[in-house]
Amino acid sequence: MEDREGMKRLRRNNRRLLPPQVGRKGVEEVVDEDTGRENADLARRTRCEQLTFLDGRKKYVCAAFANHDWDEVPLMRTANYTEYGTLRAGRRKGRTGLSMLLEVFAGKNEKGRRDGGSGRGSVVVGCLATAVRIGVLLLSRSLCEGAWPVLQALSLCTVPFGALKQLALPEPARSIIEPIAGPVLGITVAQPIVWLCLPNVYRTLKFWKRLLPIYFRYIKTKRQVRKMTSAQRDEVWAVRHEWGGEKVHSLVLDMSGFYVKSAQILATKADFVPEPWIRRLSNHLDNAPPRPFAEVQRSIMQQLATCPRSKSLSVGAGGLVPLEEVFLEVDSTALAAASIAQVHAGTLKDNSRVVIKVQHLGMQKVMAADLRNIGWVANFLQGQLPFDLVPIVKEIQATIPLEFDFNREVWFMTNIRRSLKEGGFDRIKCPEPILDLCSGRLIVMERLDGVPFTQILHSRAPAALQRRIPEVVRALEVLVHSYGQMLFIDGVFHADPHAGNLLLLSDGRLGLIDFGQSKVLDKEMRLKLARMITALASDEEARIARALINLGLRFEDVNGGEVSENRLAIMARILFDTCYVQEATVSPMSQDSILRTTPLKAFNQSVWMVVRALVILRGLCFALKMDLSATAIWFPYARDALAAAGET
């Protein structure tokens, strides 16, 4: 019991079983009234006849138990199971007095093992237990954010340093808090360290922290409404969607990156995405928070030094080209800001009015982390949704990184512009790039003066803009026609026709901008799509079913039977047409969704960009109350494509 080295080590390791009290071996205890009650309570709970505190910090305890043989048991062990001192205690039904004391004060039942193998095994178990504890705390922090500061404050009260020694928790609270105090304080300290040293890991943790509460609340609501009437369900879901829309909007606003693109897709799906979500996510179509102009200005000057015209420009300090070398002025207020780039108006030295699209610095690493997160989400939700997200996400993971190559975007802008001009679509105008001022991260292009569809379709749009809705309807119909030319004749198409990328020009023409998400279709895929369109135009269900299977899409019947041709025809119209289909207006998450009884089990990821463009166009048609059939419009283009390949 007089192991002084052990006592010193215990002090250093800060192992404390009992609250600080005064006392030494062989000296009568000097205790106040509260401490006396504590000792009496301890004796009652452990059936202890005699309790003596040894050492001022109370690292050693001696307890005597009546009517039992004496036995020596370890008082305490460190992480590597080195023993420091012993406690005399009687065994009671296989338990030692030490075990009881540890249960009372530390919430543990230590079983010291002397052999090295058992010790190592216990260390592993202890590490796993700590990891589980940390995981549970992180999950709890996500679901109950308000409780986290309270846990932090209570955990600080258990730290026996400095002024914190004076903070004493009531015994029941201490027994609950002490086992989790270490992980709580560890997480608190680790957060800024991870943010500084591992920003991508921090971003991943932050994303899941925000996503999981939304997921669990929707799962809870889904179970909650099972036995409710239809009216009650609608009322409960209305409240949940208001909450969910705000949470998702906040997530996208905070995270930015790829999540802005996801929000843009959801915002166009007014046919089945809840109205509160649409209302909030529509802000992300063209209203993302812009970066500071000083940062943007430096990016522009840096990229001007790499463009083809740089040979005739004066390069200043740090390899930067001053803006006045190229521009008369650049507006410091952004025209638009998106996940990858930001757009500013400018005027060239020849007085040409241009738009400058410059890539955000460091966004490529952020996007890579986001795409990994989306992949994990797809795997997490696998089996919980009536369709498989994995192949869709794989296609997204393959195409999104391509958007960082602005030379590629300039190529698509130039070719789609030429394609539409040669196809006779003079009602659609694409901006012309200033090629010798473009680089891998900078595009300088002709400026189109128009009003984005997002402003005209906004629920609180001014009357002057609302009067232009008939012009929007005509422009959208022309756009759907142009996709026949792009998809079936040229095989090069704009895959992101959301309302923020469509402008209504002053003369009623349509301005098509942002060619970052564009795709080239090979001849084989164009012919498969053409067969699908001609099959839909014929309205022959057997032919439609064959064309759908030929495209690599496979559906299953949840009852184990064969999927009917009628069901496959409905699915084909939902995916490859823009006309009104009742089943397309039901959310895939709803119990009434056709995908619940006929889930999509295999999806050809190479056709995703086509489906995505059609999904966006369908959403615009729904928002404008247009029952427009892309099949009817595209049939002549599809027929011509098949005829050119020798098919009739």
XYZ file of C-alpha atoms in Angstrom:
648
model
C 0.000 0.000 0.000
C 3.017 2.285 0.391
C 4.043 2.091 -3.240
C 5.207 5.699 -3.643
C 6.191 5.295 -7.287
C 2.744 3.908 -7.983
C 1.186 6.884 -6.249
C 3.236 9.295 -8.386
C 2.255 7.534 -11.577
C -1.380 7.581 -10.571
C -1.158 11.323 -10.056
C 0.398 11.791 -13.489
C -2.249 9.621 -15.130
C -4.936 11.551 -13.264
C -6.793 8.401 -12.274
C -9.366 9.379 -9.680
C -11.911 7.109 -8.039
C -13.358 9.453 -5.429
C -13.847 13.212 -4.953
C -10.818 15.013 -3.418
C -10.732 14.765 0.382
C -8.121 15.295 3.055
C -6.468 12.356 4.785
C -3.345 10.304 5.275
C -2.625 6.776 6.327
C -2.951 6.407 10.091
C -4.425 9.899 10.474
C -8.053 10.429 11.322
C -10.071 11.813 8.379
C -10.975 15.497 8.476
C -14.196 15.818 6.503
C -16.987 18.331 6.204
C -20.666 17.477 6.543
C -21.193 16.836 2.791
C -18.146 14.565 2.611
C -19.374 12.659 5.649
C -22.699 12.010 3.966
C -20.808 10.888 0.843
C -18.742 8.409 2.859
C -21.807 7.083 4.656
C -23.612 6.652 1.348
C -20.605 4.809 -0.083
C -20.458 2.485 2.935
C -24.190 1.756 2.622
C -24.034 0.953 -1.090
C -20.959 -1.283 -0.779
C -21.945 -2.794 2.587
C -18.587 -1.605 3.856
C -17.871 -1.544 7.603
C -14.746 0.593 7.384
C -13.609 3.047 4.685
C -10.206 4.748 4.873
C -8.872 7.236 2.308
C -5.160 7.123 1.638
C -3.214 9.932 -0.075
C -4.506 13.475 -0.382
C -5.778 13.034 -3.935
C -7.625 9.851 -2.922
C -5.910 7.572 -5.376
C -5.913 4.773 -2.787
C -8.892 3.393 -0.931
C -8.984 0.788 1.812
C -12.308 -0.856 2.598
C -13.142 -3.579 5.159
C -16.113 -5.895 4.600
C -17.725 -7.922 7.405
C -17.895 -11.718 7.607
C -15.700 -12.368 4.574
C -12.220 -13.676 4.066
C -9.638 -11.088 3.132
C -8.250 -11.072 -0.347
C -5.844 -8.881 -2.266
C -7.123 -7.414 -5.532
C -5.646 -4.713 -7.792
C -6.788 -1.224 -6.917
C -6.374 0.161 -10.429
C -4.707 -0.617 -13.721
C -3.473 1.689 -16.469
C -4.095 1.172 -20.174
C -1.278 -1.386 -20.360
C -2.511 -3.099 -17.181
C 0.372 -2.153 -14.889
C -0.818 -2.491 -11.269
C -0.536 0.426 -8.839
C -1.378 -0.480 -5.246
C -3.994 -2.886 -3.936
C -7.313 -2.818 -2.174
C -8.243 -5.230 0.610
C -11.796 -6.375 0.044
C -14.008 -9.362 0.658
C -15.429 -11.251 -2.326
C -19.213 -11.288 -2.535
C -20.825 -13.606 -5.084
C -17.826 -13.431 -7.381
C -17.507 -9.654 -7.145
C -14.813 -7.823 -5.249
C -15.310 -4.684 -3.252
C -13.122 -2.942 -5.808
C -15.520 -3.867 -8.595
C -18.386 -2.376 -6.628
C -16.460 0.826 -6.004
C -15.605 1.165 -9.659
C -19.219 0.610 -10.622
C -20.331 3.310 -8.212
C -17.758 5.946 -9.137
C -16.530 5.158 -12.637
C -19.351 3.196 -14.215
C -16.937 0.352 -14.954
C -16.344 -3.242 -13.851
C -12.589 -3.620 -14.287
C -11.271 -7.164 -14.447
C -7.519 -7.005 -14.311
C -5.673 -9.576 -16.357
C -2.061 -10.341 -15.516
C -1.115 -12.222 -18.667
C 0.104 -10.142 -21.611
C -2.166 -11.791 -24.213
C -5.338 -11.066 -22.263
C -4.104 -7.535 -21.625
C -3.599 -6.858 -25.311
C -7.028 -8.283 -26.081
C -8.590 -6.024 -23.497
C -6.768 -3.021 -24.961
C -8.271 -3.836 -28.369
C -11.720 -4.205 -26.812
C -11.216 -0.905 -24.987
C -10.228 0.844 -28.238
C -13.262 -0.568 -30.010
C -15.487 0.518 -27.130
C -14.032 4.028 -27.325
C -14.557 4.108 -31.098
C -18.180 3.025 -30.659
C -18.616 5.666 -27.970
C -17.236 8.353 -30.277
C -19.469 7.158 -33.138
C -22.557 7.269 -30.931
C -21.605 10.739 -29.710
C -21.136 12.026 -33.267
C -24.504 10.616 -34.273
C -26.122 12.102 -31.162
C -24.485 15.422 -31.929
C -26.027 15.388 -35.421
C -29.493 14.487 -34.181
C -29.519 16.652 -31.014
C -27.283 19.643 -31.704
C -28.734 21.608 -28.785
C -27.523 19.042 -26.239
C -23.888 19.113 -27.384
C -22.848 22.350 -25.579
C -24.367 20.954 -22.362
C -22.310 17.754 -22.715
C -19.177 19.820 -23.327
C -19.776 21.893 -20.187
C -20.486 18.822 -18.049
C -17.404 17.056 -19.425
C -15.218 20.017 -18.469
C -16.438 19.650 -14.882
C -14.750 16.240 -14.697
C -11.283 17.593 -15.572
C -9.224 17.819 -12.314
C -6.987 20.734 -13.343
C -6.692 24.254 -12.008
C -9.940 26.035 -11.279
C -11.863 23.086 -12.713
C -11.067 21.141 -9.551
C -13.576 23.314 -7.746
C -16.412 22.228 -10.056
C -18.095 19.216 -8.526
C -20.958 17.329 -10.170
C -23.551 15.456 -8.128
C -22.602 11.790 -7.912
C -25.325 10.368 -10.243
C -24.436 12.929 -12.930
C -20.703 12.250 -12.553
C -21.179 8.495 -12.986
C -23.008 9.163 -16.262
C -20.691 11.861 -17.621
C -17.258 10.452 -16.724
C -17.328 7.531 -19.223
C -18.054 9.911 -22.121
C -16.187 13.002 -20.938
C -12.943 11.965 -22.668
C -14.527 11.335 -26.099
C -16.599 14.542 -25.853
C -13.549 16.684 -25.083
C -11.512 14.756 -27.674
C -14.064 15.486 -30.405
C -14.154 19.149 -29.362
C -10.381 19.510 -29.584
C -10.073 17.403 -32.752
C -12.577 19.462 -34.775
C -10.340 22.496 -35.491
C -7.312 20.224 -35.967
C -9.131 18.133 -38.612
C -10.414 21.329 -40.259
C -6.865 22.673 -40.596
C -4.982 19.470 -41.422
C -7.584 17.321 -43.219
C -10.109 19.685 -44.852
C -11.640 16.979 -47.070
C -12.210 14.683 -44.092
C -13.739 17.604 -42.204
C -16.033 18.379 -45.157
C -17.143 14.733 -45.329
C -17.951 14.630 -41.608
C -19.779 17.935 -41.893
C -21.895 16.631 -44.788
C -22.966 13.480 -42.934
C -23.618 15.488 -39.785
C -26.158 17.538 -41.758
C -27.587 14.717 -43.856
C -28.313 12.107 -41.181
C -30.796 14.191 -39.149
C -32.807 14.844 -42.345
C -32.745 11.165 -43.261
C -33.785 9.909 -39.819
C -36.564 12.502 -39.446
C -38.083 11.457 -42.786
C -37.832 7.777 -41.856
C -39.535 8.573 -38.538
C -42.325 10.489 -40.285
C -42.772 7.697 -42.815
C -43.418 5.232 -39.974
C -45.498 7.737 -38.027
C -48.095 8.225 -40.790
C -48.696 4.545 -41.569
C -51.941 4.273 -39.603
C -53.186 7.818 -40.222
C -55.975 8.909 -42.516
C -55.112 10.544 -45.822
C -55.904 14.031 -44.494
C -53.778 13.480 -41.395
C -50.902 12.174 -43.493
C -51.012 15.235 -45.744
C -50.929 17.529 -42.726
C -47.972 15.758 -41.128
C -46.035 15.583 -44.397
C -46.663 19.286 -45.086
C -44.954 20.175 -41.807
C -42.097 17.735 -42.454
C -41.521 19.050 -46.008
C -41.341 22.655 -44.755
C -38.722 21.575 -42.228
C -36.893 19.356 -44.749
C -36.838 22.036 -47.447
C -35.231 24.519 -45.069
C -32.678 21.951 -43.838
C -31.680 20.884 -47.368
C -31.447 24.522 -48.482
C -29.211 25.253 -45.487
C -27.051 22.193 -46.271
C -26.541 23.275 -49.900
C -25.871 26.884 -48.883
C -23.272 25.820 -46.338
C -21.583 23.053 -48.342
C -21.751 24.532 -51.866
C -19.718 22.443 -54.360
C -21.506 19.553 -56.029
C -24.522 19.928 -53.759
C -25.503 23.076 -55.667
C -25.833 20.984 -58.820
C -27.970 18.436 -56.988
C -30.185 21.262 -55.732
C -30.549 22.589 -59.278
C -31.838 19.213 -60.510
C -34.295 18.876 -57.622
C -35.503 22.457 -58.117
C -36.624 21.614 -61.672
C -38.649 18.565 -60.616
C -41.853 20.334 -59.621
C -43.801 17.271 -60.757
C -42.820 15.220 -57.692
C -40.448 17.197 -55.419
C -42.455 18.840 -52.572
C -43.348 22.477 -53.144
C -41.464 23.745 -50.021
C -38.297 22.113 -51.380
C -38.833 23.676 -54.837
C -39.411 27.099 -53.286
C -36.138 27.036 -51.383
C -33.917 25.109 -53.799
C -34.877 27.375 -56.707
C -32.589 29.969 -55.102
C -29.633 27.787 -56.086
C -30.371 27.956 -59.820
C -28.599 31.302 -60.144
C -28.251 32.784 -56.662
C -25.345 30.879 -55.104
C -23.230 33.036 -52.736
C -20.461 34.688 -54.800
C -16.779 34.658 -53.907
C -15.075 37.979 -52.990
C -14.124 39.964 -56.083
C -10.493 40.270 -54.937
C -10.181 36.482 -55.163
C -11.973 36.405 -58.536
C -9.825 39.235 -59.903
C -6.624 37.394 -59.047
C -7.948 34.233 -60.757
C -8.758 36.193 -63.938
C -5.306 37.814 -64.034
C -3.658 34.457 -63.439
C -5.578 32.784 -66.270
C -5.036 35.642 -68.722
C -1.330 34.808 -68.489
C -2.064 31.325 -69.912
C -4.490 32.250 -72.739
C -3.371 32.361 -76.428
C -3.279 36.178 -76.450
C -0.866 36.250 -73.480
C 2.122 36.512 -75.844
C 1.065 40.040 -76.758
C 0.162 41.053 -73.183
C 2.344 42.528 -70.461
C 2.772 40.069 -67.630
C 3.257 41.725 -64.254
C 4.659 40.540 -60.951
C 3.773 37.015 -59.908
C 2.918 36.036 -63.485
C -0.332 38.043 -63.459
C -1.760 40.053 -66.356
C -3.350 43.333 -65.181
C -7.046 43.532 -66.071
C -6.559 46.880 -67.839
C -4.399 45.085 -70.418
C -7.552 43.415 -71.780
C -10.619 45.109 -70.305
C -11.894 48.651 -70.049
C -13.809 47.531 -66.972
C -14.906 44.445 -65.094
C -18.016 44.649 -62.924
C -17.155 43.667 -59.354
C -20.716 42.434 -58.760
C -21.212 38.867 -59.986
C -23.872 38.208 -62.622
C -24.168 34.653 -61.338
C -22.299 32.267 -59.110
C -22.371 28.500 -59.274
C -20.610 25.528 -57.765
C -17.546 25.561 -60.028
C -17.276 29.089 -61.403
C -18.418 32.680 -61.119
C -19.578 35.034 -63.877
C -18.888 38.772 -64.156
C -19.787 41.316 -66.828
C -16.995 43.179 -68.549
C -16.098 45.387 -71.484
C -13.131 44.729 -73.777
C -10.847 47.499 -74.954
C -12.673 47.498 -78.329
C -15.939 48.239 -76.404
C -17.318 44.714 -76.921
C -19.562 43.702 -74.030
C -18.533 40.322 -72.691
C -19.122 37.864 -69.893
C -16.157 36.484 -67.929
C -16.523 33.011 -66.455
C -13.703 32.126 -64.104
C -13.174 28.969 -62.098
C -13.053 29.038 -58.284
C -9.637 28.288 -56.842
C -9.383 24.978 -54.960
C -12.848 23.821 -56.026
C -11.535 20.728 -57.818
C -10.454 19.098 -54.532
C -13.751 20.050 -52.890
C -15.733 18.543 -55.761
C -13.714 15.316 -55.583
C -14.616 14.968 -51.888
C -18.278 15.706 -52.655
C -18.408 13.069 -55.364
C -17.008 10.500 -52.934
C -19.727 11.482 -50.453
C -22.431 11.067 -53.087
C -21.042 7.618 -53.875
C -21.288 6.672 -50.205
C -24.839 8.030 -50.071
C -25.776 5.875 -53.073
C -24.380 2.780 -51.338
C -26.032 3.792 -48.042
C -29.451 4.080 -49.724
C -29.069 0.936 -51.818
C -32.062 -1.279 -51.160
C -33.987 1.554 -49.477
C -35.052 3.256 -52.729
C -37.090 1.730 -55.560
C -34.233 2.404 -57.977
C -30.474 1.952 -57.930
C -28.533 5.199 -57.575
C -25.117 3.578 -57.975
C -24.854 3.571 -61.822
C -26.252 7.116 -61.970
C -23.701 8.293 -59.428
C -20.905 6.544 -61.328
C -21.832 8.495 -64.461
C -21.941 11.729 -62.441
C -18.527 10.916 -60.945
C -17.183 10.408 -64.472
C -18.685 13.572 -66.017
C -18.481 16.244 -63.297
C -14.643 16.355 -63.218
C -14.737 17.107 -66.957
C -16.432 20.430 -66.182
C -13.185 21.762 -64.766
C -11.686 21.756 -68.265
C -12.981 25.025 -69.714
C -11.312 24.272 -73.075
C -13.733 21.352 -73.298
C -16.668 23.647 -72.483
C -15.568 26.101 -75.185
C -15.496 23.201 -77.663
C -19.079 22.244 -76.792
C -20.222 25.867 -76.905
C -18.729 26.289 -80.377
C -20.062 22.998 -81.785
C -23.577 23.237 -80.342
C -23.771 26.843 -81.537
C -22.799 25.736 -85.055
C -25.151 22.716 -84.895
C -28.175 24.844 -84.007
C -27.300 27.438 -86.636
C -26.962 24.811 -89.385
C -30.171 23.131 -88.202
C -32.099 26.363 -88.711
C -32.665 27.146 -85.039
C -32.154 30.892 -85.319
C -34.606 31.389 -82.419
C -31.923 30.013 -80.092
C -28.774 32.011 -79.486
C -25.618 30.628 -77.893
C -22.819 32.996 -76.848
C -19.724 33.127 -79.032
C -16.447 32.594 -77.125
C -13.473 34.953 -77.608
C -11.111 32.059 -78.289
C -7.786 33.822 -77.780
C -8.867 34.953 -74.283
C -9.993 31.515 -73.098
C -7.921 29.062 -71.092
C -8.390 25.919 -69.042
C -10.028 27.904 -66.232
C -11.270 31.060 -67.955
C -13.894 31.738 -70.626
C -14.477 35.177 -72.097
C -17.587 35.159 -74.268
C -20.178 37.330 -75.942
C -22.732 38.742 -73.525
C -26.411 37.883 -74.060
C -28.834 40.429 -72.628
C -31.860 38.625 -71.281
C -33.891 37.635 -68.248
C -33.268 34.177 -66.719
C -36.286 31.880 -66.685
C -35.812 31.609 -62.910
C -36.873 35.240 -62.479
C -39.898 34.926 -64.766
C -41.121 31.671 -63.208
C -40.580 32.838 -59.630
C -43.785 32.766 -57.548
C -43.266 36.452 -56.638
C -42.158 37.678 -60.071
C -43.328 41.229 -60.922
C -46.292 41.606 -63.252
C -44.072 42.830 -66.105
C -42.173 39.534 -66.087
C -45.275 37.380 -65.609
C -46.694 38.882 -68.814
C -43.746 37.332 -70.666
C -44.682 33.759 -69.715
C -46.291 33.086 -73.163
C -42.915 33.997 -74.707
C -41.242 31.533 -72.356
C -43.672 28.807 -73.466
C -42.859 29.403 -77.143
C -39.116 29.529 -76.417
C -39.252 26.245 -74.490
C -41.071 24.532 -77.347
C -38.314 25.673 -79.728
C -35.728 24.337 -77.285
C -37.351 20.886 -77.205
C -37.293 20.874 -81.045
C -33.577 21.727 -80.962
C -32.864 18.648 -78.861
C -34.057 16.507 -81.760
C -31.247 17.999 -83.843
C -28.670 17.700 -81.043
C -29.506 14.139 -79.927
C -30.242 12.317 -83.183
C -28.475 14.226 -85.962
C -25.324 15.707 -84.445
C -24.901 13.608 -81.293
C -23.661 16.624 -79.286
C -26.099 18.069 -76.759
C -26.473 20.438 -73.804
C -27.337 18.252 -70.794
C -28.207 20.961 -68.251
C -31.191 23.009 -69.555
C -32.423 24.151 -66.132
C -34.178 27.507 -65.754
C -30.999 29.297 -64.626
C -29.276 28.418 -67.916
C -32.115 29.693 -70.107
C -32.521 33.400 -70.901
C -35.485 35.128 -72.528
C -33.846 37.742 -74.755
C -35.395 41.128 -75.447
C -36.534 40.041 -78.940
C -38.235 36.866 -77.614
C -35.427 34.515 -78.615
C -33.984 31.936 -76.235
C -30.470 32.348 -74.875
C -28.758 29.029 -74.017
C -25.752 29.317 -71.690
C -23.409 27.188 -69.531
C -22.131 24.245 -71.577
C -20.171 22.601 -68.765
C -22.508 19.611 -68.641
C -22.662 18.546 -72.266
C -22.100 15.168 -73.847
C -21.210 13.466 -77.103
C -23.368 10.468 -78.049
C -21.769 7.775 -80.182
C -23.615 6.448 -83.232
C -24.774 3.265 -81.503
C -26.386 5.152 -78.609
C -28.049 7.626 -81.003
C -29.625 4.724 -82.905
C -30.850 3.069 -79.690
C -32.469 6.338 -78.635
C -33.957 6.755 -82.107
C -35.524 3.278 -81.874
C -36.981 4.224 -78.493
C -38.561 7.413 -79.874
C -40.031 5.687 -82.933
C -41.374 2.924 -80.695
C -43.037 5.477 -78.389
C -44.470 7.264 -81.424
C -45.994 3.985 -82.661
C -47.602 3.399 -79.238
C -46.891 -0.345 -79.577
C -46.184 -1.598 -76.062
C -44.205 -4.684 -77.136
C -41.953 -2.562 -79.330
C -41.475 0.011 -76.558
C -40.550 -2.743 -74.070
C -37.900 -4.136 -76.466
C -36.416 -0.683 -77.045
C -36.244 -0.057 -73.286
C -34.450 -3.337 -72.632
C -32.116 -2.622 -75.559
C -31.096 0.623 -73.824
C -29.908 -1.392 -70.816
C -32.753 -0.612 -68.403
C -34.184 -3.524 -66.436
C -37.235 -3.466 -64.175
C -38.533 -6.123 -61.771
C -41.894 -7.030 -60.308
C -41.792 -7.008 -56.479
C -44.242 -9.921 -56.458
C -41.838 -12.073 -58.445
C -43.807 -12.085 -61.674
C -42.866 -10.783 -65.091
C -43.151 -7.042 -65.660
C -45.964 -6.357 -68.103
C -45.331 -4.563 -71.382
C -47.860 -1.935 -70.315
C -45.761 -1.127 -67.237
C -42.573 -0.939 -69.283
C -44.282 1.419 -71.739
C -45.244 3.717 -68.841
C -41.671 3.665 -67.572
C -40.362 4.510 -71.042
C -42.662 7.536 -71.302
C -41.575 8.755 -67.865
C -37.888 8.527 -68.818
C -37.884 9.457 -72.515
C -40.788 11.837 -73.058
C -41.928 15.165 -71.651
C -45.684 14.637 -72.022
C -47.976 14.383 -69.003
C -47.887 10.941 -67.387
C -49.834 10.561 -64.156
C -47.299 8.129 -62.698
C -44.488 10.660 -63.284
C -46.085 13.160 -60.883
C -45.777 10.781 -57.902
C -42.599 10.999 -55.859
C -40.448 7.834 -55.991
C -40.462 7.936 -52.167
C -44.266 7.677 -52.036
C -45.967 4.366 -51.325
C -48.109 5.035 -54.421
C -45.109 5.299 -56.754
C -45.046 2.860 -59.659
C -41.403 2.233 -58.769
C -42.533 0.628 -55.500
C -44.144 -2.251 -57.368
C -41.838 -2.145 -60.405
C -38.397 -1.056 -59.172
C -35.571 -0.179 -61.526
C -32.875 -2.811 -60.950
C -30.379 -2.056 -63.738
C -29.549 1.260 -65.356
C -27.201 2.010 -68.249
C -25.096 4.843 -66.852
C -24.150 6.093 -70.331
C -27.764 7.126 -70.965
C -28.051 9.070 -67.702
C -27.207 12.501 -69.194
C -30.004 12.107 -71.754
C -32.485 11.118 -69.052
C -31.256 14.000 -66.895
C -31.902 16.549 -69.663
C -35.367 15.081 -70.213
C -36.120 15.134 -66.475
C -35.256 18.851 -66.402
C -37.311 19.593 -69.522
C -40.273 17.673 -68.079
C -40.026 19.733 -64.887
C -40.083 22.987 -66.897
C -43.088 21.804 -68.899
C -44.883 20.885 -65.690
C -44.100 24.295 -64.126
C -45.466 26.047 -67.237
C -48.502 23.692 -67.405
C -47.435 22.529 -70.877
C -48.447 19.058 -72.065
C -45.681 18.878 -74.636
C -44.656 15.534 -76.140
C -40.954 15.314 -76.981
C -41.685 12.002 -78.727
C -44.011 13.659 -81.242
C -41.495 16.464 -81.835
C -38.454 14.208 -82.126
C -40.002 11.506 -84.300
C -38.875 13.069 -87.647
C -35.295 13.443 -86.360
C -35.233 9.866 -85.028
C -36.661 8.513 -88.294
C -34.020 10.401 -90.319
C -31.233 9.066 -88.078
C -32.429 5.476 -88.574
C -32.820 6.004 -92.321
C -29.247 7.322 -92.574
C -28.098 4.096 -90.886
C -30.069 1.967 -93.351
C -32.959 1.139 -90.986
C -36.591 1.707 -91.873
